[in-house]
XYZ file of C-alpha atoms in Angstrom:
91
model
C 77.996 66.870 -128.596
C 75.894 66.602 -131.813
C 74.057 69.712 -133.249
C 70.289 69.441 -133.160
C 67.696 71.104 -135.231
C 64.148 72.188 -134.120
C 61.118 71.289 -136.167
C 57.559 72.728 -135.474
C 54.234 71.057 -136.065
C 52.451 72.819 -138.916
C 49.070 71.610 -137.633
C 49.144 73.244 -134.072
C 52.117 75.347 -134.405
C 52.841 74.909 -130.722
C 54.695 71.607 -130.432
C 58.430 71.362 -131.301
C 60.793 68.414 -131.434
C 64.665 68.223 -131.602
C 66.474 65.999 -134.119
C 70.046 65.500 -134.842
C 69.589 65.822 -138.635
C 69.045 68.725 -140.865
C 66.139 68.332 -143.370
C 63.463 70.759 -144.486
C 60.676 68.852 -142.684
C 59.726 65.676 -141.019
C 56.409 63.858 -140.863
C 54.984 62.103 -137.829
C 52.198 62.128 -135.182
C 52.347 65.326 -132.983
C 52.228 64.696 -129.334
C 50.420 67.904 -128.714
C 47.494 67.871 -131.230
C 47.578 64.172 -132.185
C 47.526 64.881 -135.876
C 49.904 63.068 -138.322
C 51.634 65.720 -140.485
C 54.620 67.831 -141.293
C 56.940 69.312 -138.719
C 58.840 72.183 -140.420
C 62.515 73.118 -139.830
C 62.211 76.050 -137.355
C 64.520 78.221 -139.513
C 61.936 77.880 -142.469
C 59.142 78.594 -140.167
C 60.824 81.781 -138.828
C 61.249 83.080 -142.418
C 57.694 82.271 -143.245
C 56.578 84.153 -140.215
C 58.852 87.174 -141.217
C 57.112 87.261 -144.588
C 53.659 86.975 -143.071
C 54.578 89.980 -140.763
C 56.083 91.964 -143.661
C 55.297 90.467 -147.088
C 58.138 91.118 -149.590
C 57.337 93.879 -152.098
C 58.973 91.767 -154.953
C 56.495 88.780 -154.432
C 52.767 88.582 -154.430
C 52.774 86.898 -151.119
C 49.013 87.000 -150.549
C 48.424 85.186 -153.777
C 50.437 82.056 -152.636
C 48.983 79.145 -150.786
C 50.255 78.246 -147.470
C 52.439 75.310 -148.822
C 53.722 77.596 -151.611
C 54.692 80.217 -148.883
C 56.568 77.462 -147.023
C 58.363 76.356 -150.236
C 59.548 79.914 -150.859
C 60.816 80.162 -147.183
C 62.416 76.735 -147.516
C 64.354 77.605 -150.589
C 65.552 80.876 -149.238
C 66.607 79.361 -145.907
C 67.900 76.146 -147.053
C 68.910 76.440 -150.755
C 70.370 79.976 -150.654
C 67.884 81.250 -153.052
C 66.681 84.970 -153.058
C 63.453 86.654 -153.775
C 64.761 87.351 -157.389
C 64.814 83.626 -157.952
C 60.923 83.554 -157.731
C 58.355 84.720 -160.358
C 55.146 85.649 -158.528
C 54.713 89.218 -159.404
C 52.204 91.700 -158.012
C 50.678 92.243 -161.462
């Protein structure tokens, strides 16, 4: 049996798909909302949601764009980075 990963539509945030490969995101048309766009790795989405619910003190989370937030979450989840690897201070 092959491991699968879950990817979530960034447009509607409701539709998910399972794939047998492990990448940060995939792009195609969502069966739910009909938009062509990104489906993000569900682990990355979960980390993004964690930071939305409880923004990290070491990072000016509210100053980041949505895509920048996803890049931070992706690098933490998939590249083994930590918050110390980012330079977006609160000052």
